[in-house]
Coordinates of N, CA and C in Angstrom, one line a residue:
Chain P
S1254 N 85.9 120.3 -24.3 CA 85.1 119.7 -25.3 C 83.6 119.7 -25.0
Y1255 N 82.8 119.6 -26.0 CA 81.3 119.8 -25.7 C 80.7 118.6 -25.1
L1256 N 79.9 118.8 -24.1 CA 79.2 117.7 -23.3 C 77.7 117.7 -23.5
L1257 N 77.1 116.5 -23.6 CA 75.7 116.3 -23.7 C 75.3 115.4 -22.5
T1258 N 74.4 116.0 -21.8 CA 73.8 115.3 -20.5 C 72.4 114.9 -20.6
Q1259 N 72.2 113.5 -20.4 CA 70.9 113.0 -20.4 C 70.6 112.3 -19.1
P1260 N 69.3 112.3 -18.6 CA 68.9 111.6 -17.4 C 69.2 110.1 -17.6
P1261 N 69.6 109.3 -16.7 CA 70.0 108.0 -16.8 C 68.8 107.0 -17.2
S1262 N 67.6 107.4 -16.6 CA 66.5 106.6 -16.9 C 65.2 107.4 -16.9
V1263 N 64.2 106.9 -17.5 CA 62.9 107.4 -17.6 C 61.9 106.3 -17.6
S1264 N 60.9 106.4 -16.8 CA 59.9 105.3 -16.8 C 58.6 105.9 -17.2
V1265 N 57.8 105.0 -18.0 CA 56.6 105.6 -18.6 C 55.6 104.5 -18.7
A1266 N 54.3 104.7 -18.5 CA 53.3 103.7 -18.6 C 52.9 103.6 -20.1
P1267 N 52.4 102.5 -20.5 CA 51.9 102.4 -21.9 C 50.9 103.3 -22.2
G1268 N 50.9 103.9 -23.4 CA 49.9 104.9 -23.9 C 50.2 106.3 -23.4
K1269 N 51.1 106.5 -22.6 CA 51.5 107.8 -22.0 C 52.5 108.4 -22.9
T1270 N 53.0 109.6 -22.5 CA 54.0 110.3 -23.3 C 55.3 110.4 -22.5
A1271 N 56.4 110.1 -23.2 CA 57.8 110.1 -22.6 C 58.5 111.2 -23.2
R1272 N 59.0 112.1 -22.4 CA 59.9 113.1 -22.8 C 61.4 113.0 -22.2
L1273 N 62.3 112.8 -23.2 CA 63.6 112.7 -22.9 C 64.5 113.9 -23.2
T1274 N 65.2 114.4 -22.3 CA 65.9 115.5 -22.4 C 67.4 115.3 -22.7
C1275 N 68.0 116.3 -23.4 CA 69.5 116.3 -23.7 C 70.0 117.6 -23.5
G1276 N 70.8 117.9 -22.5 CA 71.3 119.2 -22.1 C 72.7 119.4 -22.7
G1277 N 72.9 120.7 -23.2 CA 74.2 121.1 -23.6 C 74.3 122.5 -23.7
N1278 N 75.4 123.1 -23.6 CA 75.5 124.6 -23.6 C 75.2 125.1 -25.1
N1279 N 74.0 125.9 -25.0 CA 73.5 126.5 -26.2 C 73.2 125.5 -27.3
I1280 N 72.7 124.3 -26.9 CA 72.5 123.2 -27.8 C 71.4 123.6 -28.9
G1281 N 70.6 124.7 -28.6 CA 69.7 125.2 -29.5 C 70.3 125.7 -30.8
S1282 N 71.6 126.0 -30.8 CA 72.3 126.5 -31.9 C 72.9 125.4 -32.8
K1283 N 72.7 124.1 -32.3 CA 73.2 123.0 -33.1 C 72.1 122.0 -33.6
S1284 N 72.5 121.2 -34.5 CA 71.5 120.3 -35.0 C 71.6 118.9 -34.2
V1285 N 70.5 118.5 -33.6 CA 70.5 117.4 -32.7 C 69.8 116.2 -33.3
H1286 N 70.5 115.0 -33.2 CA 70.0 113.8 -33.7 C 69.8 112.8 -32.5
W1287 N 68.8 111.9 -32.7 CA 68.5 110.9 -31.6 C 68.5 109.5 -32.2
Y1288 N 69.0 108.6 -31.4 CA 69.1 107.2 -31.7 C 68.5 106.3 -30.7
Q1289 N 67.8 105.3 -31.2 CA 67.2 104.3 -30.3 C 68.1 103.1 -30.4
Q1290 N 68.4 102.4 -29.2 CA 69.2 101.1 -29.3 C 68.5 100.2 -28.3
K1291 N 68.0 99.1 -29.0 CA 67.5 98.0 -28.2 C 68.6 97.0 -27.8
P1292 N 68.5 96.2 -26.8 CA 69.5 95.3 -26.3 C 70.0 94.4 -27.5
G1293 N 71.4 94.4 -27.7 CA 72.0 93.5 -28.5 C 71.8 94.0 -30.0
Q1294 N 71.4 95.2 -30.2 CA 71.1 95.6 -31.6 C 72.1 96.9 -31.8
A1295 N 72.2 97.2 -33.1 CA 72.8 98.5 -33.4 C 71.9 99.7 -33.3
P1296 N 72.4 100.8 -32.9 CA 71.4 102.0 -32.8 C 70.7 102.3 -34.2
V1297 N 69.6 102.9 -34.0 CA 68.7 103.3 -35.1 C 68.5 104.8 -35.0
L1298 N 68.7 105.5 -36.1 CA 68.3 106.9 -36.1 C 66.9 107.2 -36.1
V1299 N 66.3 107.9 -35.1 CA 64.9 108.0 -35.0 C 64.5 109.6 -35.3
I1300 N 65.4 110.5 -35.1 CA 65.2 111.9 -35.3 C 66.5 112.5 -35.7
Y1301 N 66.5 113.3 -36.8 CA 67.6 114.0 -37.2 C 67.2 115.5 -37.4
Y1302 N 68.3 116.4 -37.4 CA 68.0 117.8 -37.6 C 66.9 118.3 -36.7
D1303 N 67.1 118.0 -35.4 CA 66.2 118.4 -34.3 C 64.9 117.7 -34.3
S1304 N 64.2 117.6 -35.5 CA 62.8 117.2 -35.5 C 62.4 116.5 -36.7
D1305 N 63.3 116.1 -37.6 CA 62.8 115.3 -38.8 C 63.0 113.8 -38.5
R1306 N 62.1 113.1 -39.0 CA 62.0 111.7 -38.9 C 62.5 111.0 -40.2
P1307 N 63.5 110.1 -40.1 CA 63.8 109.3 -41.2 C 62.6 108.4 -41.7
S1308 N 62.7 108.0 -42.9 CA 61.6 107.2 -43.5 C 61.5 105.8 -42.6
G1309 N 60.2 105.6 -42.3 CA 60.0 104.3 -41.6 C 59.9 104.4 -40.1
I1310 N 60.2 105.7 -39.6 CA 60.1 105.9 -38.2 C 58.7 106.4 -37.8
S1311 N 58.2 105.9 -36.8 CA 56.8 106.2 -36.4 C 56.6 107.7 -36.1
E1312 N 55.4 108.2 -36.4 CA 55.1 109.6 -36.2 C 55.0 109.8 -34.6
R1313 N 55.0 108.8 -33.8 CA 55.0 109.0 -32.4 C 56.3 109.5 -31.9
F1314 N 57.2 109.5 -32.7 CA 58.6 110.1 -32.3 C 58.7 111.6 -32.9
S1315 N 58.9 112.5 -31.9 CA 59.1 113.9 -32.4 C 60.2 114.5 -31.6
G1316 N 60.8 115.6 -32.1 CA 61.9 116.3 -31.4 C 61.7 117.8 -31.4
S1317 N 62.5 118.4 -30.5 CA 62.5 119.8 -30.5 C 63.9 120.3 -29.8
N1318 N 64.2 121.5 -30.0 CA 65.5 121.9 -29.6 C 65.5 123.4 -29.4
S1319 N 65.9 123.9 -28.2 CA 65.9 125.3 -27.9 C 66.7 125.6 -26.7
G1320 N 67.4 126.7 -26.7 CA 68.2 127.1 -25.5 C 69.3 126.0 -25.2
D1321 N 69.2 125.5 -24.0 CA 70.2 124.6 -23.5 C 69.7 123.1 -23.5
T1322 N 68.5 122.9 -24.1 CA 67.9 121.6 -24.0 C 67.2 121.2 -25.3
A1323 N 67.5 120.0 -25.6 CA 66.8 119.3 -26.7 C 65.9 118.2 -26.2
T1324 N 64.8 117.9 -26.8 CA 63.8 117.0 -26.3 C 63.4 116.0 -27.3
L1325 N 63.4 114.7 -26.9 CA 62.8 113.7 -27.8 C 61.5 113.3 -27.1
T1326 N 60.4 113.4 -27.8 CA 59.1 113.0 -27.2 C 58.6 111.7 -28.0
I1327 N 58.2 110.9 -27.1 CA 57.6 109.6 -27.6 C 56.1 109.6 -27.1
S1328 N 55.2 109.7 -28.1 CA 53.8 109.7 -27.8 C 53.2 108.3 -27.8
R1329 N 52.1 108.1 -27.0 CA 51.4 106.8 -27.0 C 52.4 105.7 -26.9
V1330 N 53.2 105.7 -25.9 CA 54.4 104.8 -25.6 C 53.8 103.3 -25.7
E1331 N 54.7 102.5 -26.4 CA 54.4 101.1 -26.6 C 55.5 100.2 -25.9
A1332 N 55.2 99.1 -25.6 CA 56.3 98.1 -25.0 C 57.5 98.1 -25.9
G1333 N 57.3 98.2 -27.1 CA 58.4 98.1 -28.1 C 59.4 99.3 -28.1
D1334 N 58.9 100.4 -27.4 CA 59.8 101.6 -27.3 C 60.8 101.4 -26.2
E1335 N 60.7 100.4 -25.4 CA 61.7 100.2 -24.4 C 63.1 100.0 -25.0
A1336 N 64.1 100.9 -24.7 CA 65.3 100.9 -25.2 C 66.2 102.0 -24.6
D1337 N 67.4 102.0 -25.0 CA 68.3 103.2 -24.6 C 68.2 104.2 -25.9
Y1338 N 68.2 105.5 -25.5 CA 68.1 106.5 -26.4 C 69.3 107.5 -26.2
Y1339 N 70.0 107.8 -27.3 CA 71.1 108.7 -27.3 C 70.9 109.9 -28.1
C1340 N 71.3 111.0 -27.6 CA 71.3 112.3 -28.4 C 72.7 112.5 -29.0
Q1341 N 72.8 113.3 -30.0 CA 74.1 113.4 -30.7 C 74.2 114.7 -31.4
V1342 N 75.3 115.4 -31.4 CA 75.4 116.6 -32.2 C 76.8 116.5 -33.0
W1343 N 76.9 117.2 -34.1 CA 78.1 117.3 -34.8 C 78.6 118.7 -34.6
D1344 N 79.7 118.7 -33.9 CA 80.2 120.0 -33.5 C 81.6 120.3 -34.0
S1345 N 81.7 121.2 -35.1 CA 82.9 121.5 -35.8 C 83.9 122.1 -34.8
S1346 N 83.5 122.7 -33.8 CA 84.5 123.4 -32.8 C 84.9 122.5 -31.8
S1347 N 84.4 121.2 -31.8 CA 84.8 120.3 -30.7 C 85.9 119.4 -31.3
D1348 N 86.8 119.0 -30.4 CA 87.8 118.0 -30.8 C 87.3 116.7 -31.1
R1349 N 86.0 116.4 -30.7 CA 85.5 115.1 -30.9 C 84.5 115.0 -32.1
L1350 N 84.2 116.2 -32.7 CA 83.3 116.2 -33.9 C 81.9 115.6 -33.7
Y1351 N 81.9 114.4 -33.5 CA 80.6 113.7 -33.2 C 80.6 113.5 -31.7
V1352 N 79.6 114.1 -31.1 CA 79.4 114.0 -29.6 C 78.1 113.3 -29.3
F1353 N 78.2 112.3 -28.6 CA 77.1 111.5 -28.1 C 76.7 111.9 -26.7
G1354 N 75.4 111.9 -26.3 CA 75.0 112.0 -25.0 C 75.3 110.8 -24.1
T1355 N 75.0 110.9 -22.9 CA 75.3 109.8 -21.9 C 74.2 108.7 -22.1
G1356 N 73.1 108.9 -22.7 CA 72.1 107.9 -22.9 C 71.0 107.8 -21.8
T1357 N 69.8 107.6 -22.2 CA 68.7 107.4 -21.3 C 68.0 106.1 -21.5
K1358 N 67.8 105.3 -20.5 CA 67.1 104.0 -20.6 C 65.7 104.3 -20.3
V1359 N 64.8 104.0 -21.3 CA 63.3 104.1 -21.2 C 62.8 102.7 -20.8
T1360 N 62.1 102.8 -19.7 CA 61.4 101.6 -19.2 C 59.9 101.8 -19.3
V1361 N 59.3 100.8 -20.0 CA 57.8 100.9 -20.2 C 57.2 100.1 -19.0
L1362 N 56.4 100.7 -18.2 CA 55.9 100.0 -17.0 C 54.9 99.0 -17.3
Chain J
Q558 N 68.4 99.4 -50.3 CA 69.0 100.4 -49.5 C 70.4 100.1 -49.2
V559 N 71.1 101.0 -48.6 CA 72.5 100.9 -48.3 C 72.6 100.0 -47.0
Q560 N 73.6 99.1 -47.2 CA 73.8 98.1 -46.1 C 75.3 98.1 -45.8
L561 N 75.7 97.9 -44.5 CA 77.1 97.8 -44.2 C 77.3 96.5 -43.5
Q562 N 78.3 95.8 -44.1 CA 78.7 94.5 -43.6 C 80.2 94.5 -43.1
Q563 N 80.3 94.2 -41.8 CA 81.7 94.4 -41.2 C 82.2 93.1 -40.7
W564 N 83.6 93.0 -40.7 CA 84.2 91.8 -40.2 C 85.5 92.1 -39.6
G565 N 86.1 91.2 -38.8 CA 87.4 91.3 -38.2 C 87.6 90.4 -37.1
A566 N 88.8 90.4 -36.6 CA 89.1 89.6 -35.4 C 88.3 90.0 -34.2
G567 N 87.8 89.1 -33.4 CA 87.0 89.4 -32.2 C 87.8 89.3 -30.9
L568 N 88.9 88.5 -30.9 CA 89.7 88.3 -29.7 C 91.1 88.7 -29.9
L569 N 91.6 89.6 -29.1 CA 93.0 90.1 -29.2 C 93.6 90.0 -27.8
K570 N 95.0 90.0 -27.9 CA 95.8 90.1 -26.7 C 96.3 91.5 -26.5
P571 N 96.5 92.0 -25.3 CA 97.1 93.3 -25.1 C 98.3 93.5 -26.0
S572 N 98.4 94.7 -26.5 CA 99.4 95.2 -27.3 C 99.2 94.8 -28.8
E573 N 98.3 94.0 -29.1 CA 98.1 93.7 -30.6 C 97.3 94.8 -31.2
T574 N 97.1 94.7 -32.5 CA 96.4 95.6 -33.3 C 95.1 95.1 -33.7
L575 N 94.0 95.9 -33.5 CA 92.6 95.6 -33.8 C 92.5 96.0 -35.3
S576 N 91.9 95.1 -36.1 CA 91.7 95.4 -37.5 C 90.3 95.0 -37.9
L577 N 89.5 95.9 -38.4 CA 88.1 95.7 -38.9 C 87.9 96.4 -40.2
T578 N 87.1 95.7 -41.0 CA 86.7 96.2 -42.4 C 85.3 96.3 -42.5
C579 N 84.8 97.2 -43.2 CA 83.4 97.4 -43.5 C 83.1 97.6 -45.0
A580 N 82.2 96.8 -45.5 CA 81.8 96.8 -46.9 C 80.5 97.6 -47.1
V581 N 80.4 98.5 -48.1 CA 79.2 99.2 -48.3 C 78.5 98.7 -49.5
S582 N 77.2 98.4 -49.5 CA 76.6 97.9 -50.7 C 75.2 98.6 -50.8
G583 N 74.6 98.5 -52.0 CA 73.3 99.0 -52.2 C 73.1 100.6 -52.3
G584 N 74.2 101.3 -52.4 CA 74.1 102.7 -52.5 C 75.4 103.3 -52.8
S585 N 75.4 104.7 -52.8 CA 76.6 105.4 -53.2 C 77.7 105.4 -52.1
F586 N 79.0 105.2 -52.5 CA 80.0 105.2 -51.5 C 80.6 106.7 -51.4
S587 N 80.5 107.4 -52.5 CA 80.9 108.8 -52.5 C 79.9 109.7 -51.9
G588 N 80.5 110.9 -51.5 CA 79.7 112.0 -51.0 C 79.3 111.8 -49.5
Y589 N 79.9 110.9 -48.8 CA 79.6 110.7 -47.4 C 80.9 110.6 -46.6
F590 N 80.8 110.8 -45.3 CA 81.8 110.4 -44.4 C 81.4 109.1 -43.8
W591 N 82.4 108.2 -43.7 CA 82.3 106.8 -43.2 C 83.0 106.7 -41.8
N592 N 82.2 106.2 -40.8 CA 82.7 106.4 -39.5 C 82.9 105.0 -38.8
W593 N 83.6 105.0 -37.6 CA 83.7 103.9 -36.8 C 83.2 104.4 -35.3
V594 N 82.3 103.8 -34.7 CA 81.9 104.1 -33.4 C 82.0 102.8 -32.5
R595 N 82.3 103.0 -31.3 CA 82.4 101.8 -30.4 C 81.5 102.0 -29.2
Q596 N 81.2 100.9 -28.5 CA 80.5 100.9 -27.3 C 81.0 99.9 -26.3
P597 N 81.7 100.3 -25.2 CA 82.1 99.3 -24.3 C 81.0 98.6 -23.6
P598 N 81.2 97.5 -23.1 CA 80.1 96.7 -22.4 C 79.4 97.6 -21.3
G599 N 78.0 97.7 -21.5 CA 77.3 98.4 -20.5 C 77.4 99.9 -20.6
K600 N 78.1 100.5 -21.6 CA 78.3 101.9 -21.6 C 77.8 102.5 -22.9
G601 N 78.0 103.8 -23.0 CA 77.5 104.5 -24.1 C 78.3 104.5 -25.4
L602 N 77.9 105.2 -26.4 CA 78.5 105.3 -27.7 C 79.7 106.2 -27.7
E603 N 80.8 105.8 -28.4 CA 82.0 106.6 -28.5 C 82.4 106.7 -30.0
W604 N 82.5 108.0 -30.5 CA 82.9 108.1 -31.9 C 84.5 108.0 -31.9
I605 N 84.9 107.2 -32.9 CA 86.3 106.9 -33.1 C 87.0 107.8 -34.1
G606 N 86.3 107.8 -35.3 CA 86.9 108.6 -36.4 C 86.1 108.4 -37.6
E607 N 86.5 109.1 -38.7 CA 85.7 109.1 -39.9 C 86.7 109.2 -41.1
I608 N 86.2 108.9 -42.3 CA 87.0 109.0 -43.6 C 86.0 109.3 -44.6
S609 N 86.4 110.1 -45.5 CA 85.7 110.5 -46.8 C 86.2 109.5 -47.9
Q610 N 85.4 109.5 -49.0 CA 85.8 108.6 -50.1 C 87.2 109.1 -50.6
G611 N 87.4 110.3 -50.5 CA 88.7 110.9 -51.0 C 89.9 110.6 -50.0
G612 N 89.6 110.1 -48.8 CA 90.6 109.7 -47.9 C 90.8 110.8 -46.8
R613 N 90.0 111.8 -46.7 CA 90.2 112.8 -45.6 C 89.7 112.2 -44.3
T614 N 90.5 112.3 -43.3 CA 90.2 111.6 -42.0 C 90.1 112.6 -40.9
N615 N 89.3 112.3 -39.9 CA 89.2 113.0 -38.6 C 89.2 111.9 -37.5
Y616 N 89.9 112.1 -36.4 CA 89.9 111.1 -35.4 C 89.6 111.7 -34.1
K617 N 89.1 111.0 -33.2 CA 89.0 111.4 -31.8 C 90.4 111.7 -31.3
P618 N 90.6 112.8 -30.7 CA 92.0 113.2 -30.3 C 92.6 112.2 -29.3
S619 N 92.0 111.6 -28.4 CA 92.4 110.7 -27.4 C 92.9 109.4 -28.0
L620 N 92.4 109.1 -29.1 CA 92.7 107.8 -29.9 C 93.6 108.1 -31.0
K621 N 93.8 109.3 -31.3 CA 94.5 109.7 -32.7 C 95.9 109.0 -32.8
S622 N 96.6 108.8 -31.8 CA 97.9 108.2 -31.9 C 97.9 106.8 -32.3
R623 N 96.8 106.2 -32.0 CA 96.7 104.6 -32.2 C 95.7 104.3 -33.4
V624 N 95.0 105.2 -33.9 CA 93.9 104.8 -34.9 C 94.4 105.2 -36.4
T625 N 94.0 104.3 -37.2 CA 94.2 104.6 -38.6 C 92.9 104.1 -39.3
I626 N 92.3 105.0 -40.1 CA 91.2 104.7 -40.9 C 91.5 104.9 -42.2
S627 N 91.3 103.8 -43.1 CA 91.7 103.9 -44.5 C 90.4 103.5 -45.4
V628 N 90.5 103.9 -46.6 CA 89.4 103.7 -47.5 C 89.9 102.9 -48.8
H629 N 89.1 102.0 -49.3 CA 89.5 101.2 -50.5 C 88.4 101.4 -51.4
T630 N 88.4 102.5 -52.1 CA 87.4 103.0 -53.0 C 86.9 102.0 -54.0
S631 N 87.8 101.3 -54.7 CA 87.4 100.4 -55.7 C 86.5 99.2 -55.2
E632 N 86.6 99.0 -54.0 CA 85.9 97.8 -53.3 C 84.8 98.4 -52.5
N633 N 84.5 99.7 -52.4 CA 83.5 100.3 -51.5 C 83.7 99.7 -50.1
Q634 N 84.9 99.8 -49.7 CA 85.2 99.4 -48.3 C 86.0 100.4 -47.5
F635 N 85.9 100.4 -46.2 CA 86.8 101.2 -45.4 C 87.2 100.4 -44.3
S636 N 88.3 100.7 -43.5 CA 88.9 99.8 -42.5 C 89.3 100.7 -41.3
L637 N 89.3 100.0 -40.2 CA 89.8 100.6 -38.9 C 91.0 99.7 -38.4
K638 N 92.0 100.4 -38.0 CA 93.2 99.7 -37.3 C 93.4 100.6 -36.0
L639 N 93.4 99.8 -34.9 CA 93.7 100.4 -33.6 C 94.8 99.6 -33.0
S640 N 96.0 100.3 -32.8 CA 97.2 99.7 -32.3 C 97.2 99.6 -30.8
S641 N 98.1 98.7 -30.3 CA 98.5 98.7 -28.9 C 97.2 98.6 -28.0
V642 N 96.3 97.7 -28.3 CA 95.1 97.6 -27.6 C 95.3 97.2 -26.2
T643 N 94.4 97.6 -25.3 CA 94.3 97.1 -23.9 C 92.9 96.7 -23.6
A644 N 92.7 96.3 -22.4 CA 91.3 95.9 -22.0 C 90.3 97.0 -22.1
A645 N 90.8 98.2 -22.1 CA 89.9 99.4 -22.2 C 89.3 99.5 -23.6
D646 N 89.9 98.9 -24.5 CA 89.5 98.9 -25.9 C 88.4 97.8 -26.2
T647 N 88.1 96.9 -25.2 CA 87.1 95.9 -25.4 C 85.7 96.7 -25.5
A648 N 85.1 96.3 -26.6 CA 83.8 97.0 -27.0 C 83.2 96.4 -28.2
V649 N 82.0 96.8 -28.5 CA 81.4 96.4 -29.7 C 81.7 97.6 -30.7
Y650 N 82.2 97.3 -31.8 CA 82.7 98.3 -32.8 C 81.7 98.3 -34.0
Y651 N 81.2 99.5 -34.3 CA 80.3 99.6 -35.5 C 80.8 100.5 -36.5
C652 N 80.6 100.1 -37.7 CA 80.9 101.0 -38.9 C 79.6 101.6 -39.2
V653 N 79.7 102.9 -39.6 CA 78.4 103.8 -39.7 C 78.6 104.8 -40.8
R654 N 77.5 104.9 -41.6 CA 77.5 106.0 -42.5 C 77.1 107.3 -41.9
G655 N 78.0 108.3 -42.0 CA 77.7 109.7 -41.5 C 77.0 110.5 -42.4
A656 N 77.0 111.8 -42.1 CA 76.2 112.7 -42.9 C 76.9 113.0 -44.3
P657 N 76.1 113.4 -45.3 CA 76.8 113.8 -46.5 C 77.9 114.8 -46.3
V658 N 78.9 114.8 -47.1 CA 80.0 115.8 -47.0 C 79.5 117.2 -47.1
A659 N 78.5 117.4 -47.9 CA 78.1 118.7 -48.1 C 77.0 119.2 -47.1
A660 N 76.6 118.4 -46.2 CA 75.6 118.7 -45.2 C 75.8 118.1 -43.9
R661 N 77.0 118.4 -43.4 CA 77.4 117.7 -42.1 C 76.5 118.0 -40.9
I662 N 76.0 119.2 -41.0 CA 75.2 119.7 -39.8 C 73.8 119.1 -39.6
Y663 N 73.3 118.8 -40.8 CA 71.8 118.5 -40.9 C 71.5 117.0 -40.7
Y664 N 72.5 116.1 -40.9 CA 72.1 114.7 -41.0 C 72.8 113.9 -39.9
G665 N 72.2 112.9 -39.3 CA 72.9 112.0 -38.4 C 73.5 110.8 -39.0
M666 N 73.8 109.9 -38.3 CA 74.3 108.6 -38.7 C 73.2 107.7 -39.0
D667 N 72.9 107.5 -40.3 CA 71.7 106.8 -40.6 C 71.8 105.4 -41.0
V668 N 73.0 104.8 -41.2 CA 73.1 103.4 -41.5 C 74.2 102.8 -40.7
W669 N 73.9 101.8 -40.0 CA 74.9 101.1 -39.1 C 75.2 99.7 -39.5
G670 N 76.4 99.3 -39.3 CA 76.7 97.9 -39.4 C 76.2 97.1 -38.3
Q671 N 76.4 95.8 -38.4 CA 75.8 94.8 -37.4 C 76.6 94.8 -36.1
G672 N 77.8 95.4 -36.1 CA 78.6 95.4 -35.0 C 79.5 94.2 -34.8
T673 N 80.6 94.4 -34.3 CA 81.7 93.3 -34.1 C 82.1 93.5 -32.6
T674 N 82.0 92.4 -31.9 CA 82.4 92.4 -30.5 C 83.9 92.1 -30.4
V675 N 84.7 93.0 -29.9 CA 86.1 92.8 -29.8 C 86.4 92.8 -28.3
T676 N 87.1 91.6 -28.0 CA 87.6 91.5 -26.5 C 89.0 91.4 -26.5
V677 N 89.6 92.2 -25.6 CA 91.1 92.2 -25.4 C 91.3 91.6 -24.0
S678 N 92.1 90.4 -24.1 CA 92.4 89.7 -22.9 C 93.6 88.9 -23.1
S679 N 94.3 88.8 -22.0 CA 95.6 88.0 -22.1 C 95.2 86.5 -21.8

């Protein structure tokens, strides 16, 4: 089955840029979605189709996807961005269909 | 906008059946896949399965023998049943709107329920 690997944690200072990676075999051929989850809350979709933002999501969130790595970039990081972030693909060839990454905890210093 | 409201029993004993229901309001029920996702304490997200308005289902293989997802179209609701639960099924369970049926590749899971904490303990 298809696996998505994310670094467990990323630390970033306020105002700086955070880059979160999501690794998967030829992930560039798939559509990647990203979710933000704050403690005690349901996940929120922040990026879909590699780089599109749902309505209401800050322009500070952007995404890219190529080769074996997809990246979520958070620009001008704010304290409110501290959360867990999960990547996800829909893989019709996988027995799990919806595959989530292992998640990255973003800590704002 | 579309909202999902879910409910069901939060405390179960081993071997019992988990039962949750999710009501969709504020938008179309047709044309989408409707999902259940769970999250064990301190762990990541795990997809359980999905159903279309027409009743087409897909399940995570490792759970398939114990999972039933059903749809109640007239009430804009869908349900999850997970049989023979164990402590490993302890998690927060979310109902989630998936991608449009005609565009599975392009869209993520954009509407989530509030989550239901299910604890399995003797």
